[in-house]
């Protein structure tokens, strides 16, 4: 029986046509076995062709065989009439797939748009960001435009000294006026205008301003001469049809013991035959009166323009104007008062403006506070978005529809606006303790006094600081820097009195004035932080520490 089954399982090739070669055109068909005879309908169906075998490995005259497992599986499928066909894709499935893809794309776009508004807001609140327009400062703007028209456009020399605390918009206002009058200056037929803006903090020593002016104003063919001061004067006043506008930002860094550099530059601009318009910018209000008293006697005194610290309404208006600029499509029919403020709550803006105006009125500090508060709000938004995504889990049962509706509302969380807690957290880190805030409000001479007292406290250790020792140390330490000029004895006592009124130090009583003791009410680290914020004091203190 076994032999019979094996012999019946073999496949034989059919006879080929007589006109064709038996080796090239041979058709095979399986010989029916005893099992196959039981179901004629099944045997009529085509069986998959067996795998081909290379002629080199195939014996001549022997037909190829199909493996047992392949034959068995094929027969079982035929008996059970199982039809294997590819899955059909209906129009409903295609529509759902497209809608799902569109929804995912919209979610991604909404998420990117919400995150993009935080990035754009942080960009416009950077210190280096140039605003499209300046808010406020109408009186200062008119004075500056009047000077520019009377001297630059009218081809007349002149001098202007712009003073004001840091962050009051001095340089920004002047830059905007220059940009607005650029086309008018280029169309002048009477004379040519050359504009040079130099930050004096970039110059190592005050006398380096002469070489800086020569390099900025000389022609490519001209070479630097030995007498750089004379060459600078010749370049500034050499051509009649050329008016040189020189803007010296942080001009107080050109202070020397005899003030020779400042006197010479102001005299060049005050001469009737001069071809120089000088605009100096500094923080000190009384720079010309205190350091350059001879300008008045020589009739070389410049025009004065002071920028007062920003007030609460001005700071608030500037912040709101930058926030409204975030809206890509603004409704021109609605005013800003009726439109909601984007990204920041109005009370948070008011808090920031009041705190900064009460401290120094520095607009740059207000911009820094807003930018850091926006970063905190962005962090809260991302954390909230992550939590909502974790809560979105599949739910079965009767609550499925309700939960899906709730999850659909949570898919796109609202933008987290800057609130009062965000601003308060930033203000605490910016202003620190009340003592640090009081130190920041001191003027330059008062900060020099605090620096001298700090050095004496480090050196004296347990010894008391008396008024007599302080005067000696003050004179000695101030002479170590050419950029710091010591005040007289009477002025020094007034400085100590003003600092004592602020609650930063106390001066005791004694029969002799020299024996009065001075006690500091602030920490050494707080004084160091104050000095590091002023470049002049920082370099001066570095020289003192290195010499000891």
XYZ file of C-alpha atoms in Angstrom:
548
model
C 0.000 0.000 0.000
C 2.900 2.355 0.801
C 4.548 1.681 -2.525
C 1.350 2.322 -4.315
C 0.824 5.687 -2.736
C 4.334 6.852 -3.523
C 4.023 5.791 -7.140
C 0.733 7.547 -7.474
C 2.134 10.774 -6.022
C 4.608 11.276 -8.821
C 3.956 13.771 -11.583
C 4.503 12.837 -15.237
C 4.994 15.107 -18.175
C 2.605 14.930 -21.089
C 3.680 14.198 -24.623
C 4.926 17.271 -26.447
C 4.081 18.169 -30.010
C 6.108 16.442 -32.681
C 7.180 19.786 -34.313
C 8.769 21.184 -31.109
C 11.795 20.012 -29.196
C 10.962 18.022 -26.103
C 13.567 19.866 -24.025
C 12.450 23.478 -24.761
C 8.612 23.336 -24.965
C 7.400 20.723 -22.491
C 4.108 20.999 -20.593
C 3.559 19.074 -17.435
C 0.429 18.035 -15.743
C -0.125 16.045 -12.601
C -1.373 12.489 -12.930
C -4.501 11.915 -10.950
C -4.080 9.752 -7.882
C -6.615 7.592 -6.070
C -7.364 10.418 -3.669
C -7.919 12.873 -6.461
C -10.523 10.700 -8.098
C -12.828 11.208 -5.155
C -13.415 14.909 -6.000
C -13.418 15.691 -9.691
C -14.335 19.330 -9.246
C -11.343 19.988 -7.056
C -8.916 18.375 -9.479
C -10.096 20.649 -12.304
C -8.878 23.798 -10.543
C -5.433 25.012 -11.404
C -2.716 24.163 -8.903
C 0.026 26.780 -8.518
C 2.960 26.006 -10.773
C 5.912 24.404 -9.030
C 9.073 26.356 -8.454
C 11.408 26.222 -11.389
C 14.614 24.300 -11.199
C 17.715 25.180 -13.104
C 18.443 22.797 -15.997
C 21.910 22.046 -14.681
C 20.531 20.499 -11.486
C 17.564 18.754 -13.116
C 17.937 15.170 -14.328
C 17.168 14.611 -17.957
C 13.837 12.947 -18.589
C 12.616 13.462 -14.992
C 9.843 16.053 -14.448
C 10.007 18.603 -11.584
C 8.160 17.652 -8.403
C 6.100 19.776 -6.011
C 6.938 19.573 -2.276
C 4.473 17.676 -0.091
C 3.659 20.577 2.209
C 2.725 22.840 -0.703
C 0.411 20.163 -2.188
C -1.209 19.474 1.162
C -1.940 23.129 1.951
C -3.289 23.729 -1.552
C -5.664 20.778 -1.339
C -6.955 21.782 2.096
C -7.714 25.276 0.859
C -9.518 23.813 -2.129
C -11.647 21.504 0.022
C -12.715 24.240 2.448
C -13.214 26.672 -0.495
C -11.333 29.491 1.251
C -10.762 32.409 -1.095
C -7.832 34.693 -0.218
C -8.264 38.164 -1.687
C -6.715 41.562 -0.900
C -8.724 43.842 1.423
C -11.045 46.190 -0.387
C -10.668 49.968 0.278
C -14.002 51.714 0.222
C -14.668 55.411 -0.350
C -15.647 55.837 3.326
C -12.255 54.628 4.507
C -10.474 56.948 2.103
C -12.555 59.921 3.298
C -11.862 59.147 6.950
C -8.130 58.844 6.283
C -8.066 62.196 4.499
C -10.052 63.889 7.267
C -7.750 62.450 9.901
C -4.715 63.718 8.012
C -6.254 67.190 7.685
C -7.108 67.277 11.397
C -3.567 66.322 12.363
C -2.208 69.017 10.073
C -4.530 71.639 11.590
C -3.533 70.637 15.102
C 0.128 70.932 14.181
C -0.447 74.340 12.590
C -2.387 75.602 15.632
C 0.296 74.358 17.991
C 3.036 75.985 15.923
C 1.071 79.230 15.727
C 0.570 79.351 19.488
C 4.230 78.646 20.142
C 5.236 81.156 17.451
C 3.506 84.037 19.254
C 5.724 83.456 22.286
C 8.838 83.518 20.127
C 7.800 86.734 18.362
C 6.940 88.354 21.687
C 10.341 87.529 23.158
C 11.963 88.974 20.038
C 10.231 92.361 20.179
C 10.996 92.730 23.903
C 14.746 92.286 23.504
C 16.906 95.329 24.180
C 18.474 95.169 20.740
C 15.101 95.074 18.967
C 14.483 98.283 17.020
C 10.837 99.371 17.373
C 8.909 100.498 14.323
C 8.081 103.773 16.080
C 8.815 105.447 19.408
C 5.976 106.221 21.784
C 5.976 109.477 23.740
C 8.864 111.954 24.113
C 7.070 114.578 22.013
C 8.922 117.567 23.519
C 12.339 115.930 23.227
C 11.518 114.890 19.672
C 10.648 118.481 18.680
C 13.862 119.840 20.213
C 15.971 117.288 18.397
C 14.247 117.872 15.058
C 14.699 121.617 15.472
C 18.440 121.222 16.098
C 18.792 118.865 13.130
C 16.967 121.289 10.842
C 18.822 124.421 12.007
C 22.300 122.890 11.757
C 22.504 119.747 9.642
C 20.019 120.718 6.952
C 21.007 124.411 7.081
C 24.745 123.676 6.732
C 25.721 125.304 10.053
C 28.082 123.955 12.739
C 26.748 123.401 16.227
C 26.911 121.506 19.495
C 24.218 119.513 21.359
C 24.625 117.673 24.652
C 21.909 115.073 25.387
C 21.727 113.865 28.983
C 19.494 111.486 30.893
C 19.426 108.350 32.984
C 20.075 104.978 31.342
C 17.132 103.606 29.400
C 15.351 106.913 28.797
C 15.479 106.694 24.987
C 18.275 109.161 24.143
C 20.091 107.079 21.548
C 16.884 105.501 20.215
C 15.284 108.895 19.590
C 18.342 110.258 17.800
C 18.601 107.124 15.659
C 14.965 107.412 14.614
C 15.373 111.076 13.625
C 18.444 110.279 11.541
C 16.519 107.489 9.787
C 13.525 109.750 9.099
C 15.698 112.528 7.622
C 17.925 110.226 5.588
C 16.110 110.813 2.289
C 16.055 114.586 2.895
C 19.794 114.657 3.555
C 20.545 112.674 0.391
C 18.587 115.164 -1.724
C 20.536 118.229 -0.492
C 22.210 120.236 -3.255
C 24.018 122.796 -1.118
C 26.321 120.461 0.791
C 27.154 116.874 1.538
C 26.552 115.336 4.975
C 28.765 112.655 6.511
C 27.442 110.967 9.635
C 29.647 109.122 12.118
C 28.365 107.503 15.328
C 30.966 106.346 17.857
C 30.400 104.654 21.199
C 33.174 105.981 23.414
C 33.078 102.847 25.556
C 34.764 101.009 22.674
C 37.835 103.272 22.947
C 40.582 102.150 25.315
C 41.809 105.623 26.228
C 40.283 109.091 25.725
C 42.933 110.223 23.241
C 42.068 107.301 21.001
C 39.054 109.286 19.797
C 41.306 111.205 17.387
C 42.478 108.104 15.539
C 38.912 106.787 15.535
C 37.651 109.960 13.850
C 40.452 109.857 11.275
C 39.730 106.227 10.379
C 36.005 106.916 10.026
C 36.228 110.125 7.953
C 39.397 109.843 5.864
C 39.349 108.837 2.232
C 40.889 105.527 1.140
C 43.881 107.351 -0.379
C 44.734 109.238 2.808
C 47.198 107.780 5.307
C 47.416 108.304 9.037
C 49.960 110.977 9.943
C 52.174 111.302 12.992
C 50.289 114.256 14.457
C 46.899 112.554 14.708
C 45.222 115.488 16.480
C 46.103 117.935 13.720
C 45.041 115.472 11.039
C 41.680 114.965 12.742
C 41.070 118.712 12.825
C 42.001 119.078 9.166
C 39.645 116.296 8.121
C 36.760 117.686 10.169
C 37.156 121.274 8.898
C 38.946 120.720 5.580
C 36.132 120.781 2.999
C 33.647 123.635 2.759
C 30.947 121.674 0.942
C 31.076 118.757 3.404
C 29.409 118.890 6.833
C 30.583 116.230 9.290
C 28.024 115.083 11.878
C 29.810 113.311 14.742
C 27.683 111.561 17.382
C 29.603 110.511 20.505
C 27.577 108.133 22.652
C 28.761 107.722 26.262
C 30.892 110.854 25.861
C 31.673 110.867 29.603
C 34.214 108.094 28.912
C 36.457 110.774 27.361
C 36.943 112.459 30.745
C 40.588 113.082 31.709
C 42.244 115.011 34.532
C 42.687 118.198 32.557
C 39.693 117.491 30.250
C 41.859 118.373 27.251
C 40.081 115.958 24.892
C 36.563 117.193 25.609
C 37.585 120.872 25.476
C 39.234 120.417 22.103
C 36.287 118.583 20.510
C 33.715 121.103 21.762
C 35.877 124.012 20.584
C 36.145 122.520 17.080
C 32.347 122.410 16.813
C 31.865 125.927 18.264
C 34.143 127.745 15.814
C 32.256 129.883 13.222
C 34.282 128.411 10.346
C 33.845 124.864 11.592
C 32.433 122.097 9.429
C 31.479 119.944 12.430
C 28.146 119.249 14.108
C 28.809 117.531 17.439
C 26.150 115.615 19.381
C 27.270 114.208 22.721
C 25.224 111.696 24.728
C 25.839 110.829 28.385
C 24.023 110.038 31.618
C 25.283 112.939 33.754
C 23.092 116.025 33.680
C 25.789 118.469 34.861
C 28.692 117.184 32.791
C 29.358 120.469 31.013
C 28.877 122.622 34.110
C 30.921 120.452 36.462
C 33.733 119.250 34.210
C 33.839 121.868 31.459
C 33.348 125.248 33.156
C 35.633 127.036 30.675
C 33.253 126.377 27.771
C 30.978 129.150 28.966
C 33.803 131.677 29.178
C 34.932 130.817 25.644
C 31.368 130.991 24.317
C 31.550 127.298 23.391
C 28.746 126.052 25.617
C 26.563 123.471 23.803
C 22.793 123.312 23.709
C 21.395 121.085 26.458
C 18.597 118.533 26.102
C 17.653 116.367 29.082
C 15.594 113.155 28.970
C 13.664 112.604 32.203
C 12.993 109.047 33.441
C 9.933 107.359 32.005
C 6.688 107.622 33.967
C 4.022 104.976 34.508
C 1.709 105.952 31.595
C 4.645 106.142 29.165
C 6.052 102.721 30.111
C 2.585 101.157 29.993
C 1.869 102.680 26.562
C 5.167 101.415 25.138
C 4.582 97.863 26.397
C 1.023 97.776 25.043
C 2.112 99.149 21.673
C 4.641 96.329 21.277
C 2.067 93.744 22.307
C -0.449 95.010 19.755
C 2.211 94.663 17.058
C 2.009 90.862 17.554
C -1.382 90.770 15.862
C -0.830 89.985 12.200
C -4.293 91.081 11.072
C -5.428 94.045 13.125
C -8.952 95.375 12.886
C -8.477 98.998 11.869
C -12.110 99.838 12.659
C -11.647 99.014 16.343
C -9.410 101.132 18.547
C -6.750 99.690 20.823
C -8.841 100.539 23.890
C -11.651 98.196 22.758
C -9.447 95.358 21.554
C -8.201 92.795 24.098
C -4.517 92.996 24.928
C -2.640 89.998 23.450
C -0.420 87.722 25.539
C -0.354 89.889 28.712
C -3.047 90.811 31.175
C -3.566 94.588 31.600
C -3.000 94.459 35.354
C 0.320 92.684 34.797
C 1.439 95.458 32.434
C 0.380 98.069 34.995
C 2.343 96.334 37.754
C 5.488 96.183 35.645
C 5.199 99.851 34.653
C 4.652 101.065 38.217
C 7.508 99.038 39.666
C 10.033 100.151 37.031
C 8.924 103.790 37.142
C 9.276 103.838 40.925
C 12.802 102.456 40.771
C 14.709 104.212 37.979
C 12.351 104.734 35.049
C 14.626 102.595 32.877
C 12.652 101.313 29.902
C 15.218 98.590 29.220
C 14.485 97.094 32.637
C 10.763 97.061 31.822
C 11.444 95.261 28.532
C 13.596 92.681 30.311
C 10.878 92.054 32.883
C 8.264 91.517 30.155
C 10.504 89.193 28.168
C 11.296 87.000 31.179
C 7.642 86.958 32.231
C 6.702 85.777 28.722
C 9.216 82.947 29.073
C 7.521 81.842 32.301
C 4.097 81.935 30.621
C 5.445 79.880 27.714
C 6.752 77.265 30.144
C 3.330 77.042 31.808
C 1.644 76.655 28.409
C 3.923 73.778 27.393
C 3.427 72.049 30.741
C -0.350 72.396 30.455
C -0.279 71.046 26.895
C 1.694 67.976 27.981
C -0.695 67.266 30.846
C -3.708 67.467 28.554
C -2.147 65.074 26.081
C -1.528 62.555 28.850
C -5.164 62.778 29.965
C -6.497 61.894 26.496
C -6.990 58.101 26.844
C -9.526 55.836 25.095
C -12.689 55.207 27.151
C -15.248 52.439 26.587
C -18.867 52.289 27.637
C -21.619 54.827 27.950
C -19.246 57.657 28.920
C -17.330 57.420 25.650
C -19.186 60.213 23.847
C -19.004 62.615 26.801
C -15.326 62.000 27.374
C -14.549 62.365 23.669
C -16.361 65.692 23.595
C -14.392 66.878 26.622
C -11.124 65.715 25.079
C -11.965 67.522 21.851
C -12.216 70.754 23.818
C -8.880 70.099 25.507
C -7.004 69.311 22.290
C -6.175 72.966 21.666
C -5.522 74.621 25.072
C -5.790 78.363 25.308
C -2.663 80.511 25.304
C -1.376 81.175 28.808
C -1.178 84.946 29.236
C 1.342 86.731 31.436
C -0.312 87.368 34.785
C 0.618 89.137 38.018
C 2.375 86.068 39.552
C 4.646 85.849 36.495
C 5.612 89.534 36.760
C 6.084 89.375 40.536
C 8.431 86.421 40.233
C 10.584 88.278 37.699
C 10.562 91.535 39.679
C 11.846 89.772 42.775
C 14.796 88.351 40.853
C 15.549 91.619 39.003
C 15.430 94.107 41.834
C 16.441 91.767 44.621
C 16.561 93.158 48.142
C 15.600 96.774 48.982
C 19.258 97.548 49.688
C 20.251 96.625 46.123
C 17.493 98.839 44.792
C 18.733 101.775 46.890
C 22.288 101.280 45.640
C 21.126 101.358 42.025
C 19.474 104.731 42.567
C 22.731 106.416 43.642
C 24.522 108.717 41.223
C 28.075 108.136 39.997
C 29.859 110.102 42.737
C 27.825 108.411 45.455
C 28.675 105.006 43.996
C 32.368 105.971 44.073
C 32.005 106.759 47.782
C 30.457 103.322 48.368
C 33.316 101.691 46.461
C 35.909 103.430 48.637
C 34.086 102.373 51.801
C 33.967 98.767 50.547
C 37.744 98.723 49.957
C 38.357 100.213 53.400
C 36.061 97.664 55.054
C 37.989 94.826 53.417
C 41.386 96.184 54.433
C 40.558 97.432 57.928
C 38.972 94.159 59.057
C 37.998 94.870 62.697
C 39.158 98.497 62.767
C 36.519 101.204 62.646
C 36.216 103.462 59.592
C 36.467 107.094 60.623
C 35.704 110.186 58.592
C 39.362 111.298 58.590
C 40.608 107.940 57.249
C 37.862 107.900 54.692
C 38.888 111.287 53.247
C 42.491 110.121 52.869
C 41.514 106.835 51.224
C 39.024 108.600 48.940
C 41.663 110.977 47.562
C 44.226 108.177 47.158
C 41.919 105.733 45.375
C 40.358 108.329 43.056
C 43.776 109.388 41.755
C 44.430 105.830 40.509
C 42.060 106.353 37.587
C 42.114 109.160 35.026
C 38.383 108.750 34.434
C 37.352 109.568 38.024
C 37.733 113.065 39.423
C 37.534 113.476 43.240
C 35.216 116.126 44.661
C 36.089 118.726 47.283
C 35.827 118.145 51.024
C 32.528 119.998 51.356
C 30.976 118.086 48.470
C 32.227 114.836 49.963
C 30.404 115.543 53.229
C 27.245 116.306 51.278
C 27.558 112.998 49.431
C 27.830 111.098 52.721
C 24.815 112.964 54.068
C 22.698 112.044 51.030
C 23.738 108.390 51.255
C 22.898 108.381 54.957
C 19.463 109.794 54.184
C 18.872 106.831 51.845
C 19.583 104.489 54.771
C 22.641 102.854 53.215
C 25.122 103.982 55.880
C 25.244 105.852 59.189
C 27.732 108.489 60.361
C 28.212 108.670 64.118
C 28.743 111.722 66.314
C 31.994 112.819 67.955
C 33.655 115.910 69.353
C 36.169 115.873 66.519
C 34.900 115.683 62.983
C 37.713 113.330 61.920
C 36.785 110.815 64.615
C 33.188 110.296 63.440
C 32.627 106.629 62.653
C 31.032 105.355 59.469
C 28.959 102.138 59.529
C 27.723 100.395 56.377
C 24.146 99.073 56.327
C 24.574 96.924 53.184
C 26.520 93.777 52.379
C 29.830 93.668 50.547
C 28.335 91.517 47.762
C 25.573 94.082 47.148
C 28.142 96.853 46.630
C 30.113 94.612 44.261
C 26.955 93.986 42.225
C 26.333 97.731 41.978
C 29.908 98.420 40.803
C 29.861 95.671 38.175
C 26.875 97.287 36.453
C 28.869 100.468 35.709
C 31.791 99.885 33.346
C 33.803 102.874 34.585
C 33.557 101.790 38.214
C 34.233 98.182 37.315
C 37.529 99.006 35.569
C 38.460 101.415 38.370
C 37.833 98.778 41.038
C 39.772 96.173 39.038
C 42.822 98.466 39.013
C 42.537 98.948 42.771
C 42.289 95.229 43.481
C 45.207 94.378 41.168
C 47.455 97.008 42.789
C 46.877 95.713 46.304
